[in-house]
């Protein structure tokens, strides 16, 4: 039996790890061990119940206004016993959170090989996104298996000095998760949305939470949104407000009483996908949404100065607005007014995955440990 431990803690990691865990569970030669750090509590629990997953260990580390040091120390200390007790053959981490970084470091301290899902994303700016860019570089140094979502990510890893034989082009597991949710189509919309929404109006869906956007940049984003609803009377803004108090203390005062703006608590994943499907386009600083929106034909206005996901910009599924009030307003106006620009963006093909990433990852793990020999076809990219 191959013991495969997955360590995750935030909502996006949960969404992207869920299809991998489901696949691991379906294999007769694999014993999955699911470890939650619960860097996020409520938002992660939503994901666990949605995909019907149970944890074997739950470190339950979340504190109000936790610092990066809090998270790192609590994950490392918590994992110590878990690693010793369960002795996995391989540990999987996902993405660039502090959970992923500390999870990989803990596995390294126990000399257990690390598989990094969504490896090789880079902005080449150490402080942007902060601390994610450094987290992912450190995980690249610690990992033995690098699951690159795109060709560009693979190139980044080669430049970083990773041996080619350790890099696997898999596509992003977010597309697997999205396809699973779309196949179920079981979104139940919250009452505040149902009461708010007017069928004749276009929805702009907004989500923003990044540390480097907290404070003034987020205020500028809110001001741009105010100008947009003020000018275009046929639109509504549906804003999913992250539970981070530092996000809430900017967004609520700016947008609480603005006409045709709905501020919602983070909704569960099927509702979020449903809201994106209903929307005209999406404004966000989230990485996951940049990967998901093109699968359902929605353009993305990226509220960040740079992105580690340039594939979307090149494929034409996203435009980079940063946090400049005028630029956000102008790019949004263009999408609202210029039908040709809109059509082109909404019809571009998703460059991030084909829905088979989890299957590839599990096959690679079985090969890696010599448990089975499976044929693997790379993601075409
Ligand atoms: C974290 C990740 C980020 C990822 C994001 C997705 C790090 C450093 N950051 O950022 O890479 O894009 O998750 O959301 O790893 N909170 C709750 N309940 C929840 C979730 C969060 O109350 O279910 C509050 C807590 O007060 C917490 C705060 O949100 O202190 C911030 O959470 P934290 O994990 O520190 O950072 P995020 O901004 O969520």
CSV table of C-alpha atoms and ligand atoms in Angstrom, one decimal:
chain,number,residue,atom,x,y,z
A,1,UNK,CA,0.0,0.0,0.0
A,2,UNK,CA,1.3,3.4,-0.9
A,3,UNK,CA,0.6,5.9,1.8
A,4,UNK,CA,-0.1,9.3,0.3
A,5,UNK,CA,-0.6,12.3,2.7
A,6,UNK,CA,-2.3,15.4,1.5
A,7,UNK,CA,-1.8,18.6,3.6
A,8,UNK,CA,-4.0,21.6,3.0
A,9,UNK,CA,-5.6,24.4,4.9
A,10,UNK,CA,-7.3,27.2,2.9
A,11,UNK,CA,-10.4,27.2,0.7
A,12,UNK,CA,-8.5,27.3,-2.7
A,13,UNK,CA,-6.2,24.5,-1.7
A,14,UNK,CA,-9.2,22.5,-0.6
A,15,UNK,CA,-10.9,23.0,-4.0
A,16,UNK,CA,-7.8,22.1,-5.9
A,17,UNK,CA,-6.8,19.2,-3.7
A,18,UNK,CA,-10.3,17.7,-3.5
A,19,UNK,CA,-10.3,15.9,-7.0
A,20,UNK,CA,-6.9,14.5,-6.1
A,21,UNK,CA,-8.1,13.1,-2.8
A,22,UNK,CA,-11.2,11.6,-4.5
A,23,UNK,CA,-8.9,9.9,-7.0
A,24,UNK,CA,-6.6,8.6,-4.3
A,25,UNK,CA,-9.5,7.2,-2.4
A,26,UNK,CA,-10.6,5.3,-5.5
A,27,UNK,CA,-7.3,3.4,-5.9
A,28,UNK,CA,-6.9,0.0,-4.3
A,29,UNK,CA,-3.2,0.3,-3.9
A,30,UNK,CA,-3.2,3.6,-2.2
A,31,UNK,CA,-4.0,4.6,1.4
A,32,UNK,CA,-4.8,8.3,1.5
A,33,UNK,CA,-4.1,10.3,4.7
A,34,UNK,CA,-6.0,13.7,4.7
A,35,UNK,CA,-4.4,16.3,7.0
A,36,UNK,CA,-6.1,19.7,7.4
A,37,UNK,CA,-4.2,22.6,8.9
A,38,UNK,CA,-7.4,24.6,8.9
A,39,UNK,CA,-5.6,27.8,8.2
A,40,UNK,CA,-9.1,28.7,7.2
A,41,UNK,CA,-11.9,27.2,9.2
A,42,UNK,CA,-15.4,27.9,7.9
A,43,UNK,CA,-14.3,28.4,4.3
A,44,UNK,CA,-12.4,25.1,4.3
A,45,UNK,CA,-15.2,23.2,6.0
A,46,UNK,CA,-17.6,24.2,3.2
A,47,UNK,CA,-15.2,22.6,0.7
A,48,UNK,CA,-14.9,19.4,2.7
A,49,UNK,CA,-18.6,18.8,2.9
A,50,UNK,CA,-19.1,19.8,-0.7
A,51,UNK,CA,-16.7,17.1,-2.0
A,52,UNK,CA,-17.8,14.7,0.8
A,53,UNK,CA,-14.3,14.5,2.3
A,54,UNK,CA,-13.3,13.5,5.8
A,55,UNK,CA,-10.0,14.4,7.5
A,56,UNK,CA,-7.7,11.9,9.3
A,57,UNK,CA,-6.0,14.8,11.2
A,58,UNK,CA,-7.2,18.3,11.8
A,59,UNK,CA,-4.7,20.8,13.3
A,60,UNK,CA,-7.3,23.5,13.6
A,61,UNK,CA,-4.7,26.3,13.7
A,62,UNK,CA,-6.8,29.3,12.6
A,63,UNK,CA,-6.7,32.4,14.9
A,64,UNK,CA,-8.3,35.8,14.3
A,65,UNK,CA,-5.8,38.1,12.6
A,66,UNK,CA,-3.2,35.4,12.4
A,67,UNK,CA,0.3,36.5,11.4
A,68,UNK,CA,2.4,34.5,8.9
A,69,UNK,CA,4.6,33.5,11.8
A,70,UNK,CA,1.6,32.2,13.7
A,71,UNK,CA,0.6,30.0,10.8
A,72,UNK,CA,4.1,28.7,10.1
A,73,UNK,CA,4.8,27.8,13.6
A,74,UNK,CA,1.5,26.2,14.3
A,75,UNK,CA,1.6,24.1,11.1
A,76,UNK,CA,5.2,22.9,11.7
A,77,UNK,CA,4.5,22.0,15.3
A,78,UNK,CA,1.2,20.3,14.5
A,79,UNK,CA,2.6,18.2,11.7
A,80,UNK,CA,5.5,16.9,13.8
A,81,UNK,CA,3.4,14.3,15.6
A,82,UNK,CA,1.2,13.5,12.5
A,83,UNK,CA,4.3,12.7,10.3
A,84,UNK,CA,5.8,10.5,13.0
A,85,UNK,CA,2.6,8.6,13.7
A,86,UNK,CA,1.4,8.1,10.2
A,87,UNK,CA,4.7,7.7,8.3
A,88,UNK,CA,3.5,8.6,4.8
A,89,UNK,CA,5.5,7.5,1.7
A,90,UNK,CA,4.9,10.8,0.0
A,91,UNK,CA,3.4,14.2,1.0
A,92,UNK,CA,1.3,16.3,-1.4
A,93,UNK,CA,1.0,20.1,-1.0
A,94,UNK,CA,-0.8,22.5,-3.3
A,95,UNK,CA,0.0,26.0,-4.5
A,96,UNK,CA,1.6,28.8,-2.6
A,97,UNK,CA,0.0,29.3,0.8
A,98,UNK,CA,1.8,29.2,4.1
A,99,UNK,CA,0.2,25.8,4.7
A,100,UNK,CA,1.9,24.5,1.5
A,101,UNK,CA,5.2,26.0,2.5
A,102,UNK,CA,5.2,24.7,6.1
A,103,UNK,CA,3.8,21.3,5.0
A,104,UNK,CA,6.6,20.8,2.5
A,105,UNK,CA,9.2,21.9,5.1
A,106,UNK,CA,7.8,19.4,7.7
A,107,UNK,CA,7.9,16.6,5.1
A,108,UNK,CA,11.5,17.5,4.3
A,109,UNK,CA,12.5,17.5,8.0
A,110,UNK,CA,11.1,13.9,8.1
A,111,UNK,CA,12.9,13.0,4.9
A,112,UNK,CA,9.6,12.2,3.1
A,113,UNK,CA,9.4,13.2,-0.6
A,114,UNK,CA,7.1,16.1,-1.5
A,115,UNK,CA,4.9,16.3,-4.5
A,116,UNK,CA,4.0,19.9,-5.4
A,117,UNK,CA,0.7,20.4,-7.1
A,118,UNK,CA,0.5,23.6,-9.2
A,119,UNK,CA,4.3,23.9,-9.3
A,120,UNK,CA,6.2,26.6,-11.3
A,121,UNK,CA,4.1,29.7,-11.1
A,122,UNK,CA,6.2,32.8,-10.8
A,123,UNK,CA,5.9,36.6,-10.9
A,124,UNK,CA,9.7,37.0,-10.3
A,125,UNK,CA,8.8,39.7,-7.8
A,126,UNK,CA,9.6,38.5,-4.3
A,127,UNK,CA,7.0,40.7,-2.6
A,128,UNK,CA,4.2,40.4,-5.1
A,129,UNK,CA,2.1,38.4,-4.3
A,130,UNK,CA,3.3,38.4,-0.7
A,131,UNK,CA,4.2,35.9,0.7
A,132,UNK,CA,3.0,33.5,-2.0
A,133,UNK,CA,5.9,34.1,-4.5
A,134,UNK,CA,8.4,33.1,-1.9
A,135,UNK,CA,6.3,30.2,-0.6
A,136,UNK,CA,6.3,28.7,-4.1
A,137,UNK,CA,10.0,29.2,-4.6
A,138,UNK,CA,10.7,27.5,-1.3
A,139,UNK,CA,8.4,24.6,-2.1
A,140,UNK,CA,10.1,24.2,-5.5
A,141,UNK,CA,13.4,23.7,-3.6
A,142,UNK,CA,11.9,21.1,-1.3
A,143,UNK,CA,9.9,19.0,-3.7
A,144,UNK,CA,10.9,15.8,-5.5
A,145,UNK,CA,7.9,15.8,-7.8
A,146,UNK,CA,6.7,19.0,-9.5
A,147,UNK,CA,3.2,18.9,-11.1
A,148,UNK,CA,3.3,21.8,-13.5
A,149,UNK,CA,-0.1,23.0,-14.6
A,150,UNK,CA,1.1,24.6,-17.9
A,151,UNK,CA,4.0,24.6,-20.3
A,152,UNK,CA,5.1,28.0,-19.0
A,153,UNK,CA,5.1,26.8,-15.4
A,154,UNK,CA,7.4,23.9,-16.6
A,155,UNK,CA,9.7,26.4,-18.2
A,156,UNK,CA,9.9,28.4,-15.0
A,157,UNK,CA,10.9,25.3,-13.1
A,158,UNK,CA,13.6,24.5,-15.6
A,159,UNK,CA,15.0,28.0,-15.2
A,160,UNK,CA,14.8,27.6,-11.4
A,161,UNK,CA,17.2,24.6,-11.8
A,162,UNK,CA,14.7,21.7,-11.3
A,163,UNK,CA,15.7,18.6,-13.3
A,164,UNK,CA,13.4,17.9,-16.2
A,165,UNK,CA,12.9,14.3,-15.1
A,166,UNK,CA,11.2,15.6,-12.0
A,167,UNK,CA,8.7,17.8,-13.8
A,168,UNK,CA,5.3,16.6,-15.0
A,169,UNK,CA,3.0,18.6,-17.1
A,170,UNK,CA,-0.4,17.8,-15.7
A,171,UNK,CA,-2.8,20.7,-16.2
A,172,UNK,CA,-4.4,22.4,-13.2
A,173,UNK,CA,-6.7,20.3,-10.9
A,174,UNK,CA,-9.0,23.3,-10.6
A,175,UNK,CA,-10.5,22.3,-13.9
A,176,UNK,CA,-11.2,18.8,-12.6
A,177,UNK,CA,-12.9,20.3,-9.6
A,178,UNK,CA,-14.9,22.7,-11.7
A,179,UNK,CA,-16.1,19.9,-14.1
A,180,UNK,CA,-17.2,17.8,-11.1
A,181,UNK,CA,-19.3,20.7,-9.7
A,182,UNK,CA,-20.8,21.6,-13.1
A,183,UNK,CA,-21.8,18.0,-13.5
A,184,UNK,CA,-23.7,18.1,-10.2
A,185,UNK,CA,-25.3,21.6,-10.9
A,186,UNK,CA,-26.7,21.8,-7.3
A,187,UNK,CA,-26.3,25.5,-6.4
A,188,UNK,CA,-28.8,26.9,-4.0
A,189,UNK,CA,-28.6,30.7,-4.1
A,190,UNK,CA,-28.7,32.6,-0.8
A,191,UNK,CA,-31.8,34.6,0.0
A,192,UNK,CA,-30.0,38.0,0.0
A,193,UNK,CA,-28.9,37.3,-3.6
A,194,UNK,CA,-32.4,36.2,-4.7
A,195,UNK,CA,-34.0,39.3,-3.2
A,196,UNK,CA,-31.4,41.6,-4.7
A,197,UNK,CA,-31.1,40.3,-8.2
A,198,UNK,CA,-33.0,41.8,-11.1
A,199,UNK,CA,-33.1,39.5,-14.1
A,200,UNK,CA,-32.9,42.3,-16.6
A,201,UNK,CA,-29.6,43.5,-15.2
A,202,UNK,CA,-26.0,42.3,-15.9
A,203,UNK,CA,-24.0,41.0,-12.9
A,204,UNK,CA,-20.4,41.9,-12.4
A,205,UNK,CA,-18.9,39.3,-9.9
A,206,UNK,CA,-16.2,40.6,-7.6
A,207,UNK,CA,-13.8,38.9,-5.2
A,208,UNK,CA,-10.6,40.3,-3.7
A,209,UNK,CA,-8.6,39.3,-0.7
A,210,UNK,CA,-4.8,39.5,-1.3
A,211,UNK,CA,-2.5,40.8,1.4
A,212,UNK,CA,-0.8,43.2,-0.9
A,213,UNK,CA,-4.2,44.7,-1.8
A,214,UNK,CA,-5.3,45.3,1.8
A,215,UNK,CA,-5.8,48.9,2.8
A,216,UNK,CA,-5.5,51.7,0.1
A,217,UNK,CA,-5.4,49.4,-3.0
A,218,UNK,CA,-8.6,47.8,-1.9
A,219,UNK,CA,-10.2,51.2,-1.3
A,220,UNK,CA,-9.3,52.2,-4.8
A,221,UNK,CA,-10.8,49.0,-6.2
A,222,UNK,CA,-14.0,49.9,-4.3
A,223,UNK,CA,-14.0,53.4,-5.6
A,224,UNK,CA,-13.7,52.1,-9.2
A,225,UNK,CA,-16.7,49.8,-8.6
A,226,UNK,CA,-18.7,52.7,-7.3
A,227,UNK,CA,-18.0,54.7,-10.5
A,228,UNK,CA,-18.9,51.7,-12.6
A,229,UNK,CA,-22.4,51.1,-11.0
A,230,UNK,CA,-22.9,54.9,-11.1
A,231,UNK,CA,-22.3,55.2,-14.8
A,232,UNK,CA,-24.0,51.9,-16.0
A,233,UNK,CA,-27.5,51.7,-14.6
A,234,UNK,CA,-28.1,48.3,-16.2
A,235,UNK,CA,-25.5,46.5,-14.0
A,236,UNK,CA,-25.4,45.0,-10.5
A,237,UNK,CA,-22.2,44.2,-8.6
A,238,UNK,CA,-22.2,41.0,-6.5
A,239,UNK,CA,-19.2,41.1,-4.2
A,240,UNK,CA,-18.2,38.0,-2.3
A,241,UNK,CA,-16.4,39.5,0.7
A,242,UNK,CA,-13.6,37.4,2.2
A,243,UNK,CA,-13.9,36.6,6.0
A,244,UNK,CA,-10.5,38.3,6.7
A,245,UNK,CA,-11.4,41.3,9.0
A,246,UNK,CA,-8.8,43.4,7.2
A,247,UNK,CA,-10.8,43.0,4.0
A,248,UNK,CA,-14.1,43.7,5.6
A,249,UNK,CA,-13.0,46.9,7.3
A,250,UNK,CA,-12.3,48.5,3.9
A,251,UNK,CA,-15.1,47.0,1.8
A,252,UNK,CA,-18.1,47.5,4.1
A,253,UNK,CA,-17.6,51.2,4.8
A,254,UNK,CA,-17.0,51.9,1.1
A,255,UNK,CA,-19.8,49.9,-0.5
A,256,UNK,CA,-22.4,49.1,2.1
A,257,UNK,CA,-25.0,51.6,1.1
A,258,UNK,CA,-24.4,51.8,-2.6
A,259,UNK,CA,-27.3,51.1,-4.9
A,260,UNK,CA,-27.1,47.9,-7.0
A,261,UNK,CA,-24.2,46.6,-5.0
A,262,UNK,CA,-24.6,43.4,-2.9
A,263,UNK,CA,-22.0,42.5,-0.3
A,264,UNK,CA,-22.2,38.8,0.4
A,265,UNK,CA,-20.4,36.4,2.8
A,266,UNK,CA,-18.2,34.0,0.9
A,267,UNK,CA,-20.6,31.5,-0.7
A,268,UNK,CA,-20.0,27.9,-1.2
A,269,UNK,CA,-18.2,26.7,-4.3
A,270,UNK,CA,-21.2,25.6,-6.5
A,271,UNK,CA,-22.9,29.0,-5.7
A,272,UNK,CA,-19.8,30.8,-6.6
A,273,UNK,CA,-19.5,29.0,-9.9
A,274,UNK,CA,-23.3,29.6,-10.5
A,275,UNK,CA,-22.8,33.3,-9.8
A,276,UNK,CA,-19.9,33.5,-12.2
A,277,UNK,CA,-22.0,31.7,-14.8
A,278,UNK,CA,-24.8,34.3,-14.3
A,279,UNK,CA,-22.4,37.2,-14.5
A,280,UNK,CA,-21.2,39.2,-17.4
A,281,UNK,CA,-17.6,39.3,-16.3
A,282,UNK,CA,-15.5,38.9,-13.2
A,283,UNK,CA,-13.2,41.3,-11.4
A,284,UNK,CA,-10.8,39.6,-9.0
A,285,UNK,CA,-7.3,39.3,-7.5
A,286,UNK,CA,-7.9,35.6,-7.0
A,287,UNK,CA,-5.7,33.1,-8.8
A,288,UNK,CA,-8.3,30.3,-8.9
A,289,UNK,CA,-11.0,32.5,-10.4
A,290,UNK,CA,-8.6,33.5,-13.2
A,291,UNK,CA,-8.3,29.8,-14.0
A,292,UNK,CA,-12.0,28.9,-13.6
A,293,UNK,CA,-13.7,31.8,-15.4
A,294,UNK,CA,-12.5,30.9,-18.9
A,295,UNK,CA,-14.0,27.4,-18.5
A,296,UNK,CA,-17.4,29.0,-18.3
A,297,UNK,CA,-16.7,31.7,-20.9
A,298,UNK,CA,-16.4,34.8,-18.6
A,299,UNK,CA,-13.7,37.5,-19.1
A,300,UNK,CA,-11.6,38.4,-16.1
A,301,UNK,CA,-10.4,41.8,-15.1
A,302,UNK,CA,-7.4,41.0,-12.8
A,303,UNK,CA,-7.1,43.4,-9.8
A,304,UNK,CA,-3.4,43.0,-9.4
A,305,UNK,CA,-0.2,44.7,-10.5
A,306,UNK,CA,1.2,41.4,-11.9
A,307,UNK,CA,0.1,37.8,-12.3
A,308,UNK,CA,1.7,34.5,-12.1
A,309,UNK,CA,-0.9,33.3,-14.6
A,310,UNK,CA,0.1,35.1,-17.8
A,311,UNK,CA,-1.4,32.3,-19.9
A,312,UNK,CA,-4.8,33.8,-19.5
A,313,UNK,CA,-3.6,37.2,-20.6
A,314,UNK,CA,-2.0,35.7,-23.7
A,315,UNK,CA,-5.0,33.4,-24.5
A,316,UNK,CA,-7.1,36.6,-24.1
A,317,UNK,CA,-9.3,35.3,-21.3
A,318,UNK,CA,-8.1,38.0,-18.9
A,319,UNK,CA,-6.8,41.6,-18.8
A,320,UNK,CA,-4.5,43.1,-16.1
A,321,UNK,CA,-6.0,46.2,-14.4
A,322,UNK,CA,-3.9,46.5,-11.3
A,323,UNK,CA,-5.5,48.5,-8.5
A,324,UNK,CA,-5.6,51.8,-10.3
A,325,UNK,CA,-9.1,53.3,-10.1
A,326,UNK,CA,-9.1,54.7,-13.6
A,327,UNK,CA,-7.7,51.6,-15.2
A,328,UNK,CA,-10.2,49.3,-13.6
A,329,UNK,CA,-13.0,51.7,-14.7
A,330,UNK,CA,-11.7,52.0,-18.3
A,331,UNK,CA,-11.2,48.2,-18.8
A,332,UNK,CA,-14.6,47.5,-17.3
A,333,UNK,CA,-16.2,50.2,-19.5
A,334,UNK,CA,-14.6,48.7,-22.6
A,335,UNK,CA,-16.1,45.2,-21.8
A,336,UNK,CA,-19.5,46.8,-21.1
A,337,UNK,CA,-19.5,48.9,-24.3
A,338,UNK,CA,-17.4,47.1,-26.9
A,339,UNK,CA,-19.2,43.9,-28.0
A,340,UNK,CA,-16.3,42.8,-30.2
A,341,UNK,CA,-13.8,43.0,-27.3
A,342,UNK,CA,-16.3,41.1,-25.0
A,343,UNK,CA,-17.0,38.4,-27.6
A,344,UNK,CA,-13.3,37.7,-28.2
A,345,UNK,CA,-12.5,37.4,-24.5
A,346,UNK,CA,-15.5,35.2,-23.6
A,347,UNK,CA,-14.8,32.8,-26.5
A,348,UNK,CA,-11.0,32.3,-25.7
A,349,UNK,CA,-10.0,28.7,-24.8
A,350,UNK,CA,-9.1,27.9,-21.2
A,351,UNK,CA,-5.3,27.4,-21.2
A,352,UNK,CA,-5.2,25.9,-17.7
A,353,UNK,CA,-6.3,22.3,-17.9
A,354,UNK,CA,-8.4,19.6,-19.5
A,355,UNK,CA,-9.9,17.9,-16.4
A,356,UNK,CA,-7.5,15.0,-16.2
A,357,UNK,CA,-4.8,16.5,-13.9
A,358,UNK,CA,-5.7,14.5,-10.8
A,359,UNK,CA,-5.7,11.2,-12.7
A,360,UNK,CA,-2.2,12.1,-14.1
A,361,UNK,CA,-0.9,13.0,-10.6
A,362,UNK,CA,-2.1,9.7,-9.1
A,363,UNK,CA,-0.7,7.7,-11.9
A,364,UNK,CA,2.7,9.4,-11.5
A,365,UNK,CA,2.7,8.7,-7.8
A,366,UNK,CA,2.1,5.0,-8.4
A,367,UNK,CA,5.0,4.9,-11.0
A,368,UNK,CA,7.3,7.0,-8.8
A,369,UNK,CA,7.1,4.4,-6.0
A,370,UNK,CA,7.1,1.4,-8.3
A,371,UNK,CA,3.7,0.2,-7.1
A,372,UNK,CA,2.3,0.0,-10.6
A,373,UNK,CA,3.4,1.0,-14.1
A,374,UNK,CA,0.9,3.3,-15.8
A,375,UNK,CA,1.0,5.0,-19.2
A,376,UNK,CA,0.9,8.8,-18.7
A,377,UNK,CA,-0.1,11.2,-21.4
A,378,UNK,CA,1.0,14.8,-20.7
A,379,UNK,CA,-1.4,17.7,-20.7
A,380,UNK,CA,-1.3,19.2,-24.2
A,381,UNK,CA,-1.1,22.7,-22.9
B,1,LIG,C1,-4.7,32.7,2.4
B,1,LIG,C2,-3.4,32.5,1.7
B,1,LIG,C3,-3.5,33.0,0.2
B,1,LIG,C4,-4.8,32.4,-0.4
B,1,LIG,C5,-6.0,32.8,0.4
B,1,LIG,C6,-7.3,32.3,-0.2
B,1,LIG,C7,-1.3,32.6,3.0
B,1,LIG,C8,-0.3,33.5,3.6
B,1,LIG,N1,-2.4,33.2,2.3
B,1,LIG,O1,-4.9,34.1,2.6
B,1,LIG,O2,-2.4,32.5,-0.5
B,1,LIG,O3,-4.9,33.0,-1.7
B,1,LIG,O4,-5.8,32.2,1.7
B,1,LIG,O5,-8.4,32.7,0.6
B,1,LIG,O6,-1.2,31.4,3.1
B,1,LIG,N2,-10.8,33.8,8.2
B,1,LIG,C9,-11.9,33.4,8.9
B,1,LIG,N3,-12.6,32.3,8.4
B,1,LIG,C10,-12.2,31.6,7.3
B,1,LIG,C11,-11.1,32.0,6.6
B,1,LIG,C12,-10.4,33.2,7.0
B,1,LIG,O7,-12.3,34.0,9.9
B,1,LIG,O8,-12.8,30.6,7.0
B,1,LIG,C13,-10.1,35.1,8.6
B,1,LIG,C14,-9.2,34.8,9.8
B,1,LIG,O9,-9.4,35.9,10.7
B,1,LIG,C15,-7.8,35.0,9.3
B,1,LIG,C16,-7.9,35.9,8.1
B,1,LIG,O10,-9.2,35.5,7.6
B,1,LIG,O11,-6.9,35.5,10.3
B,1,LIG,C17,-6.9,35.7,7.1
B,1,LIG,O12,-6.7,34.3,6.7
B,1,LIG,P1,-5.2,33.9,6.2
B,1,LIG,O13,-5.2,32.4,5.9
B,1,LIG,O14,-4.2,34.4,7.2
B,1,LIG,O15,-5.0,34.7,4.9
B,1,LIG,P2,-5.8,34.9,3.6
B,1,LIG,O16,-5.8,36.3,3.3
B,1,LIG,O17,-7.1,34.1,3.7
